[in-house]
mmCIF file of C-alpha atoms and ligand atoms in Angstrom:
data_model
loop_
_atom_site.group_PDB
_atom_site.id
_atom_site.type_symbol
_atom_site.label_atom_id
_atom_site.label_comp_id
_atom_site.label_asym_id
_atom_site.label_seq_id
_atom_site.Cartn_x
_atom_site.Cartn_y
_atom_site.Cartn_z
ATOM 1 C CA UNK A 286 -38.468 102.570 50.654
ATOM 2 C CA UNK A 287 -39.487 105.195 48.201
ATOM 3 C CA UNK A 288 -39.072 103.436 44.811
ATOM 4 C CA UNK A 289 -41.763 104.806 42.407
ATOM 5 C CA UNK A 290 -42.562 107.727 44.760
ATOM 6 C CA UNK A 291 -42.381 111.315 43.409
ATOM 7 C CA UNK A 292 -41.397 114.151 45.773
ATOM 8 C CA UNK A 293 -41.196 117.899 45.599
ATOM 9 C CA UNK A 294 -38.691 119.727 47.641
ATOM 10 C CA UNK A 295 -39.210 123.357 48.615
ATOM 11 C CA UNK A 296 -36.375 125.364 50.036
ATOM 12 C CA UNK A 297 -32.919 124.347 48.714
ATOM 13 C CA UNK A 298 -30.889 127.297 48.657
ATOM 14 C CA UNK A 299 -27.436 125.498 49.013
ATOM 15 C CA UNK A 300 -25.863 122.277 50.094
ATOM 16 C CA UNK A 301 -26.220 123.072 53.796
ATOM 17 C CA UNK A 302 -30.096 123.564 53.365
ATOM 18 C CA UNK A 303 -32.122 121.282 55.565
ATOM 19 C CA UNK A 304 -34.271 120.757 52.301
ATOM 20 C CA UNK A 305 -31.028 119.363 50.698
ATOM 21 C CA UNK A 306 -30.533 116.801 53.497
ATOM 22 C CA UNK A 307 -34.121 115.902 53.158
ATOM 23 C CA UNK A 308 -33.705 115.397 49.435
ATOM 24 C CA UNK A 309 -30.495 113.278 49.831
ATOM 25 C CA UNK A 310 -32.180 111.028 52.247
ATOM 26 C CA UNK A 311 -35.286 110.516 50.012
ATOM 27 C CA UNK A 312 -33.265 109.993 46.842
ATOM 28 C CA UNK A 313 -31.087 107.427 48.505
ATOM 29 C CA UNK A 314 -34.289 105.447 49.027
ATOM 30 C CA UNK A 315 -35.354 105.816 45.339
ATOM 31 C CA UNK A 316 -37.506 108.657 45.170
ATOM 32 C CA UNK A 317 -37.783 110.810 42.102
ATOM 33 C CA UNK A 318 -37.525 114.573 43.046
ATOM 34 C CA UNK A 319 -38.459 117.963 41.780
ATOM 35 C CA UNK A 320 -36.904 120.934 43.186
ATOM 36 C CA UNK A 321 -38.079 124.458 43.435
ATOM 37 C CA UNK A 322 -35.975 127.665 43.678
ATOM 38 C CA UNK A 323 -36.871 131.129 44.586
ATOM 39 C CA UNK A 324 -35.550 133.680 41.963
ATOM 40 C CA UNK A 325 -32.788 133.464 39.392
ATOM 41 C CA UNK A 326 -30.263 134.159 42.142
ATOM 42 C CA UNK A 327 -30.624 130.604 43.438
ATOM 43 C CA UNK A 328 -31.143 128.973 40.163
ATOM 44 C CA UNK A 329 -27.803 127.782 39.284
ATOM 45 C CA UNK A 330 -27.164 126.613 42.804
ATOM 46 C CA UNK A 331 -30.083 124.324 42.607
ATOM 47 C CA UNK A 332 -29.560 123.129 39.166
ATOM 48 C CA UNK A 333 -26.004 122.101 40.192
ATOM 49 C CA UNK A 334 -27.239 120.320 43.249
ATOM 50 C CA UNK A 335 -30.198 118.682 41.423
ATOM 51 C CA UNK A 336 -27.635 117.473 38.794
ATOM 52 C CA UNK A 337 -26.128 115.130 41.340
ATOM 53 C CA UNK A 338 -29.713 113.276 41.241
ATOM 54 C CA UNK A 339 -30.367 112.256 37.606
ATOM 55 C CA UNK A 340 -33.768 112.606 36.391
ATOM 56 C CA UNK A 341 -34.920 115.375 38.740
ATOM 57 C CA UNK A 342 -36.862 118.395 37.754
ATOM 58 C CA UNK A 343 -35.855 122.048 38.748
ATOM 59 C CA UNK A 344 -38.760 124.596 38.554
ATOM 60 C CA UNK A 345 -38.865 128.219 39.772
ATOM 61 C CA UNK A 346 -41.195 128.972 42.587
ATOM 62 C CA UNK A 347 -41.572 131.885 44.752
ATOM 63 C CA UNK A 348 -44.456 131.437 47.055
ATOM 64 C CA UNK A 349 -45.447 135.257 46.917
ATOM 65 C CA UNK A 350 -46.375 134.466 43.356
ATOM 66 C CA UNK A 351 -49.366 132.339 42.978
ATOM 67 C CA UNK A 352 -48.775 131.946 39.002
ATOM 68 C CA UNK A 353 -45.386 130.419 39.918
ATOM 69 C CA UNK A 354 -46.862 128.183 42.338
ATOM 70 C CA UNK A 355 -49.444 126.973 39.893
ATOM 71 C CA UNK A 356 -46.717 126.472 37.004
ATOM 72 C CA UNK A 357 -44.401 124.472 39.409
ATOM 73 C CA UNK A 358 -47.138 122.108 40.126
ATOM 74 C CA UNK A 359 -48.454 121.848 36.488
ATOM 75 C CA UNK A 360 -44.689 121.015 35.726
ATOM 76 C CA UNK A 361 -44.527 118.234 38.237
ATOM 77 C CA UNK A 362 -47.930 116.909 36.920
ATOM 78 C CA UNK A 363 -46.701 116.854 33.273
ATOM 79 C CA UNK A 364 -43.410 115.175 34.122
ATOM 80 C CA UNK A 365 -44.573 112.563 36.662
ATOM 81 C CA UNK A 366 -48.299 112.327 36.496
ATOM 82 C CA UNK A 367 -48.645 112.341 40.137
ATOM 83 C CA UNK A 368 -47.089 113.409 43.403
ATOM 84 C CA UNK A 369 -46.548 111.439 46.674
ATOM 85 C CA UNK A 370 -44.882 113.844 49.035
ATOM 86 C CA UNK A 371 -43.838 117.358 49.578
ATOM 87 C CA UNK A 372 -41.113 118.762 51.908
ATOM 88 C CA UNK A 373 -41.659 122.297 52.740
ATOM 89 C CA UNK A 374 -38.759 123.921 53.939
ATOM 90 C CA UNK A 375 -39.014 127.559 53.396
ATOM 91 C CA UNK A 376 -39.148 130.655 55.708
ATOM 92 C CA UNK A 377 -38.380 134.228 55.607
ATOM 93 C CA UNK A 378 -38.625 137.434 57.853
ATOM 94 C CA UNK A 379 -36.667 140.808 57.304
ATOM 95 C CA UNK A 380 -33.275 140.726 58.973
ATOM 96 C CA UNK A 381 -34.071 143.697 61.110
ATOM 97 C CA UNK A 382 -37.196 141.728 62.590
ATOM 98 C CA UNK A 383 -34.883 139.115 63.939
ATOM 99 C CA UNK A 384 -32.994 141.188 66.342
ATOM 100 C CA UNK A 385 -33.871 143.319 69.308
ATOM 101 C CA UNK A 386 -37.482 143.355 70.921
ATOM 102 C CA UNK A 387 -40.355 141.602 69.194
ATOM 103 C CA UNK A 388 -42.664 144.534 70.334
ATOM 104 C CA UNK A 389 -41.167 146.637 67.562
ATOM 105 C CA UNK A 390 -42.135 144.307 64.672
ATOM 106 C CA UNK A 391 -43.632 146.191 61.952
ATOM 107 C CA UNK A 392 -46.917 145.444 59.995
ATOM 108 C CA UNK A 393 -44.967 144.903 56.982
ATOM 109 C CA UNK A 394 -42.320 142.505 58.674
ATOM 110 C CA UNK A 395 -45.223 140.402 60.414
ATOM 111 C CA UNK A 396 -47.255 140.288 57.139
ATOM 112 C CA UNK A 397 -44.078 139.042 55.107
ATOM 113 C CA UNK A 398 -43.061 136.644 57.816
ATOM 114 C CA UNK A 399 -46.352 134.982 58.095
ATOM 115 C CA UNK A 400 -47.285 134.890 54.481
ATOM 116 C CA UNK A 401 -43.868 133.285 53.377
ATOM 117 C CA UNK A 402 -43.266 131.048 56.580
ATOM 118 C CA UNK A 403 -46.804 129.909 57.390
ATOM 119 C CA UNK A 404 -49.408 130.655 54.773
ATOM 120 C CA UNK A 405 -47.172 129.102 52.081
ATOM 121 C CA UNK A 406 -47.932 125.550 53.568
ATOM 122 C CA UNK A 407 -51.542 125.859 53.166
ATOM 123 C CA UNK A 408 -50.925 127.170 49.600
ATOM 124 C CA UNK A 409 -48.664 124.229 48.765
ATOM 125 C CA UNK A 410 -51.001 121.866 50.287
ATOM 126 C CA UNK A 411 -53.952 122.987 48.241
ATOM 127 C CA UNK A 412 -51.952 122.853 45.026
ATOM 128 C CA UNK A 413 -50.454 119.453 45.891
ATOM 129 C CA UNK A 414 -53.403 117.578 46.892
ATOM 130 C CA UNK A 415 -55.140 117.038 43.300
ATOM 131 C CA UNK A 416 -51.927 115.328 42.157
ATOM 132 C CA UNK A 417 -51.671 113.186 45.370
ATOM 133 C CA UNK A 418 -53.864 110.566 43.718
ATOM 134 C CA UNK A 419 -52.527 107.637 45.659
ATOM 135 C CA UNK A 420 -52.603 109.608 49.048
ATOM 136 C CA UNK A 421 -49.553 111.534 50.090
ATOM 137 C CA UNK A 422 -47.416 113.110 52.924
ATOM 138 C CA UNK A 423 -46.460 116.859 53.590
ATOM 139 C CA UNK A 424 -43.609 117.575 55.808
ATOM 140 C CA UNK A 425 -42.678 121.050 56.983
ATOM 141 C CA UNK A 426 -39.809 122.668 59.195
ATOM 142 C CA UNK A 427 -40.519 124.303 62.485
ATOM 143 C CA UNK A 428 -38.720 125.454 65.507
ATOM 144 C CA UNK A 429 -39.060 125.652 69.304
ATOM 145 C CA UNK A 430 -39.349 129.356 69.018
ATOM 146 C CA UNK A 431 -43.098 128.760 68.300
ATOM 147 C CA UNK A 432 -43.761 127.719 71.830
ATOM 148 C CA UNK A 433 -41.177 129.354 73.834
ATOM 149 C CA UNK A 434 -39.324 132.781 73.502
ATOM 150 C CA UNK A 435 -36.034 132.426 72.127
ATOM 151 C CA UNK A 436 -34.075 135.752 71.940
ATOM 152 C CA UNK A 437 -34.126 137.509 68.451
ATOM 153 C CA UNK A 438 -36.341 134.840 66.988
ATOM 154 C CA UNK A 439 -39.286 137.230 67.457
ATOM 155 C CA UNK A 440 -41.773 137.358 64.569
ATOM 156 C CA UNK A 441 -40.479 134.115 63.263
ATOM 157 C CA UNK A 442 -41.567 132.301 66.242
ATOM 158 C CA UNK A 443 -45.020 133.746 65.845
ATOM 159 C CA UNK A 444 -44.931 132.369 62.141
ATOM 160 C CA UNK A 445 -43.937 129.062 63.350
ATOM 161 C CA UNK A 446 -46.883 128.909 65.718
ATOM 162 C CA UNK A 447 -49.045 129.508 62.893
ATOM 163 C CA UNK A 448 -47.255 126.887 60.851
ATOM 164 C CA UNK A 449 -47.780 124.268 63.446
ATOM 165 C CA UNK A 450 -51.336 125.080 63.986
ATOM 166 C CA UNK A 451 -51.711 124.951 60.087
ATOM 167 C CA UNK A 452 -49.991 121.520 60.076
ATOM 168 C CA UNK A 453 -53.018 120.354 62.466
ATOM 169 C CA UNK A 454 -55.751 122.080 60.341
ATOM 170 C CA UNK A 455 -54.323 120.652 57.148
ATOM 171 C CA UNK A 456 -54.086 117.223 58.404
ATOM 172 C CA UNK A 457 -57.668 117.299 59.585
ATOM 173 C CA UNK A 458 -59.044 118.534 56.124
ATOM 174 C CA UNK A 459 -56.652 116.205 54.193
ATOM 175 C CA UNK A 460 -56.933 113.007 55.970
ATOM 176 C CA UNK A 461 -59.786 111.790 54.062
ATOM 177 C CA UNK A 462 -57.781 111.812 50.853
ATOM 178 C CA UNK A 463 -55.117 109.820 52.925
ATOM 179 C CA UNK A 464 -52.782 112.792 52.677
ATOM 180 C CA UNK A 465 -50.665 113.169 55.965
ATOM 181 C CA UNK A 466 -49.367 116.556 57.133
ATOM 182 C CA UNK A 467 -46.613 116.589 59.788
ATOM 183 C CA UNK A 468 -44.080 119.242 61.057
ATOM 184 C CA UNK A 469 -40.355 118.523 62.284
ATOM 185 C CA UNK A 470 -39.118 120.850 65.014
ATOM 186 C CA UNK A 471 -35.414 120.842 64.380
ATOM 187 C CA UNK A 472 -32.848 122.135 66.703
ATOM 188 C CA UNK A 473 -30.568 124.807 65.510
ATOM 189 C CA UNK A 474 -28.539 124.115 62.365
ATOM 190 C CA UNK A 475 -25.972 126.718 60.891
ATOM 191 C CA UNK A 476 -27.650 127.312 57.572
ATOM 192 C CA UNK A 477 -28.044 130.566 55.517
ATOM 193 C CA UNK A 478 -31.430 131.502 57.079
ATOM 194 C CA UNK A 479 -30.314 130.739 60.634
ATOM 195 C CA UNK A 480 -27.410 133.150 60.099
ATOM 196 C CA UNK A 481 -30.099 135.676 59.694
ATOM 197 C CA UNK A 482 -31.193 135.385 63.343
ATOM 198 C CA UNK A 483 -28.924 137.607 65.554
ATOM 199 C CA UNK A 484 -26.911 135.589 67.996
ATOM 200 C CA UNK A 485 -27.051 132.258 66.193
ATOM 201 C CA UNK A 486 -23.532 131.181 67.221
ATOM 202 C CA UNK A 487 -24.143 131.530 71.001
ATOM 203 C CA UNK A 488 -27.392 129.644 70.540
ATOM 204 C CA UNK A 489 -25.836 126.745 69.040
ATOM 205 C CA UNK A 490 -23.283 126.506 71.945
ATOM 206 C CA UNK A 491 -26.185 126.998 74.541
ATOM 207 C CA UNK A 492 -28.488 124.184 73.043
ATOM 208 C CA UNK A 493 -25.474 121.759 72.819
ATOM 209 C CA UNK A 494 -24.446 122.062 76.253
ATOM 210 C CA UNK A 495 -27.982 121.619 77.677
ATOM 211 C CA UNK A 496 -29.489 119.065 75.392
ATOM 212 C CA UNK A 497 -29.465 115.337 76.663
ATOM 213 C CA UNK A 498 -27.281 114.295 73.799
ATOM 214 C CA UNK A 499 -24.807 117.156 74.521
ATOM 215 C CA UNK A 500 -24.507 118.342 70.814
ATOM 216 C CA UNK A 501 -26.403 119.995 68.139
ATOM 217 C CA UNK A 502 -28.547 117.891 65.620
ATOM 218 C CA UNK A 503 -27.170 117.437 62.060
ATOM 219 C CA UNK A 504 -29.080 118.418 58.985
ATOM 220 C CA UNK A 505 -28.924 114.781 57.893
ATOM 221 C CA UNK A 506 -30.744 113.553 60.998
ATOM 222 C CA UNK A 507 -33.548 115.895 60.041
ATOM 223 C CA UNK A 508 -33.437 114.504 56.687
ATOM 224 C CA UNK A 509 -33.704 111.162 57.977
ATOM 225 C CA UNK A 510 -36.849 111.975 59.816
ATOM 226 C CA UNK A 511 -38.235 113.715 56.785
ATOM 227 C CA UNK A 512 -37.679 110.278 54.958
ATOM 228 C CA UNK A 513 -39.508 108.429 57.700
ATOM 229 C CA UNK A 514 -42.472 110.772 57.571
ATOM 230 C CA UNK A 515 -42.761 110.770 53.787
ATOM 231 C CA UNK A 516 -42.590 107.004 53.631
ATOM 232 C CA UNK A 517 -45.157 104.256 54.535
ATOM 233 C CA UNK A 518 -43.288 103.703 57.631
ATOM 234 C CA UNK A 519 -45.076 106.606 59.296
ATOM 235 C CA UNK A 520 -48.619 105.629 57.949
ATOM 236 C CA UNK A 521 -50.524 106.167 61.183
ATOM 237 C CA UNK A 522 -48.903 109.593 61.957
ATOM 238 C CA UNK A 523 -50.383 113.038 60.945
ATOM 239 C CA UNK A 524 -50.857 116.456 62.470
ATOM 240 C CA UNK A 525 -47.759 115.848 64.793
ATOM 241 C CA UNK A 526 -44.838 118.013 65.350
ATOM 242 C CA UNK A 527 -42.005 115.781 65.753
ATOM 243 C CA UNK A 528 -38.626 117.068 67.625
ATOM 244 C CA UNK A 529 -35.404 116.356 66.098
ATOM 245 C CA UNK A 530 -33.248 118.386 68.399
ATOM 246 C CA UNK A 531 -31.035 116.059 70.462
ATOM 247 C CA UNK A 532 -33.787 116.324 73.092
ATOM 248 C CA UNK A 533 -33.402 119.784 73.955
ATOM 249 C CA UNK A 534 -37.112 120.523 74.223
ATOM 250 C CA UNK A 535 -37.626 117.903 77.069
ATOM 251 C CA UNK A 536 -35.356 119.754 79.562
ATOM 252 C CA UNK A 537 -36.718 121.774 82.317
ATOM 253 C CA UNK A 538 -34.346 122.977 85.041
HETATM 254 P P1 NAP B 844 -31.959 127.861 53.989
HETATM 255 O O1 NAP B 844 -31.142 126.962 53.508
HETATM 256 O O2 NAP B 844 -31.689 129.280 53.994
HETATM 257 O O3 NAP B 844 -33.504 127.555 53.357
HETATM 258 C C1 NAP B 844 -34.546 128.485 53.554
HETATM 259 C C2 NAP B 844 -35.234 128.410 52.194
HETATM 260 O O4 NAP B 844 -36.487 129.301 52.101
HETATM 261 C C3 NAP B 844 -34.274 129.100 51.120
HETATM 262 O O5 NAP B 844 -34.213 128.250 50.029
HETATM 263 C C4 NAP B 844 -35.050 130.301 50.827
HETATM 264 O O6 NAP B 844 -34.607 130.919 49.517
HETATM 265 C C5 NAP B 844 -36.393 129.828 50.811
HETATM 266 N N1 NAP B 844 -37.392 131.054 50.782
HETATM 267 C C6 NAP B 844 -37.398 132.278 51.305
HETATM 268 N N2 NAP B 844 -38.401 132.972 50.861
HETATM 269 C C7 NAP B 844 -39.028 132.234 49.777
HETATM 270 C C8 NAP B 844 -40.071 132.628 48.964
HETATM 271 N N3 NAP B 844 -40.716 133.717 48.844
HETATM 272 N N4 NAP B 844 -40.446 131.576 48.088
HETATM 273 C C9 NAP B 844 -39.741 130.356 48.205
HETATM 274 N N5 NAP B 844 -38.688 130.006 48.843
HETATM 275 C C10 NAP B 844 -38.382 130.806 49.754
HETATM 276 O O7 NAP B 844 -32.252 127.563 55.592
HETATM 277 P P2 NAP B 844 -32.782 126.390 56.369
HETATM 278 O O8 NAP B 844 -32.222 126.501 57.860
HETATM 279 O O9 NAP B 844 -32.512 125.014 55.648
HETATM 280 O O10 NAP B 844 -34.351 126.530 56.457
HETATM 281 C C11 NAP B 844 -35.338 125.573 55.971
HETATM 282 C C12 NAP B 844 -36.434 125.537 57.008
HETATM 283 O O11 NAP B 844 -36.117 124.920 58.243
HETATM 284 C C13 NAP B 844 -37.012 126.952 57.408
HETATM 285 O O12 NAP B 844 -38.599 126.750 57.352
HETATM 286 C C14 NAP B 844 -36.354 127.152 58.722
HETATM 287 O O13 NAP B 844 -37.304 128.093 59.407
HETATM 288 C C15 NAP B 844 -36.416 125.909 59.304
HETATM 289 N N6 NAP B 844 -35.717 125.549 60.593
HETATM 290 C C16 NAP B 844 -34.417 126.073 60.540
HETATM 291 C C17 NAP B 844 -33.636 125.699 61.550
HETATM 292 C C18 NAP B 844 -32.127 125.993 61.574
HETATM 293 O O14 NAP B 844 -31.643 126.307 62.722
HETATM 294 N N7 NAP B 844 -31.562 126.144 60.377
HETATM 295 C C19 NAP B 844 -34.215 125.084 62.850
HETATM 296 C C20 NAP B 844 -35.465 124.765 62.666
HETATM 297 C C21 NAP B 844 -36.297 125.062 61.747
HETATM 298 P P3 NAP B 844 -33.774 132.561 49.482
HETATM 299 O O15 NAP B 844 -32.456 131.822 49.846
HETATM 300 O O16 NAP B 844 -33.850 132.925 48.231
HETATM 301 O O17 NAP B 844 -34.461 133.165 50.499
#
């Protein structure tokens, strides 16, 4: 499905990362992949995982460093000459902002969360579009806490709301270049970032009990939806937020 397609994957921290599940689904369908990592701490992890997919590229990219973002896209342009899709799977908020009351969120925590978790999508879309010479697809990861209050999710919910709105505005701007932009709203999954949100364990149980499918979603199911969204199978879909949450979001009382 993705033969001769080149993708860039942002947000692999380890093998549990949603980004890694997206990479595995896309690589299985023939995509060539470039991985980015944030800081030396994660370099070895990402290089080890990427080695499982021969021919992939690994480049540093902390989104708070514009020079690193520019260099990462330049490296992709140099190696592959084009880019077909991007999976944006990064988010961050200081740990103390992900517990207690939202009303105590500091200016610094708010700015950091919004910059890394929401603005980075626009930053990456702008850098990616010149390389998407045959059109393209950009997929980001969001969460239900963008629309409804989820205990302890706090400023990250506000960042995800901005991310979902950014998805629509970017889709409107980039559609004329045949670049599609969509978000996947994933149900809770036990990853490194998720463990930073207080009470994640009980949230997993709560959602599994109440969702129509009576379980939590698996990262591979999010990966397969990302595959659909970056492939031509979804050529008529842009600006959407698609739920991959075992149906949890449809439930009322
Ligand atoms: P993860 O494995 O911890 O991935 C998050 C990634 O974001 C990490 O690779 C992290 O690197 C990276 N990141 C943080 N700050 C960055 C920066 N300044 N520049 C570049 N990268 C940075 O957790 P995940 O659950 O797979 O998260 C992926 C995405 O899915 C996030 O947007 C998250 O909000 C979203 N999501 C997750 C869930 C869930 O329940 N797990 C549900 C819905 C949506 P570091 O480790 O170095 O910080």
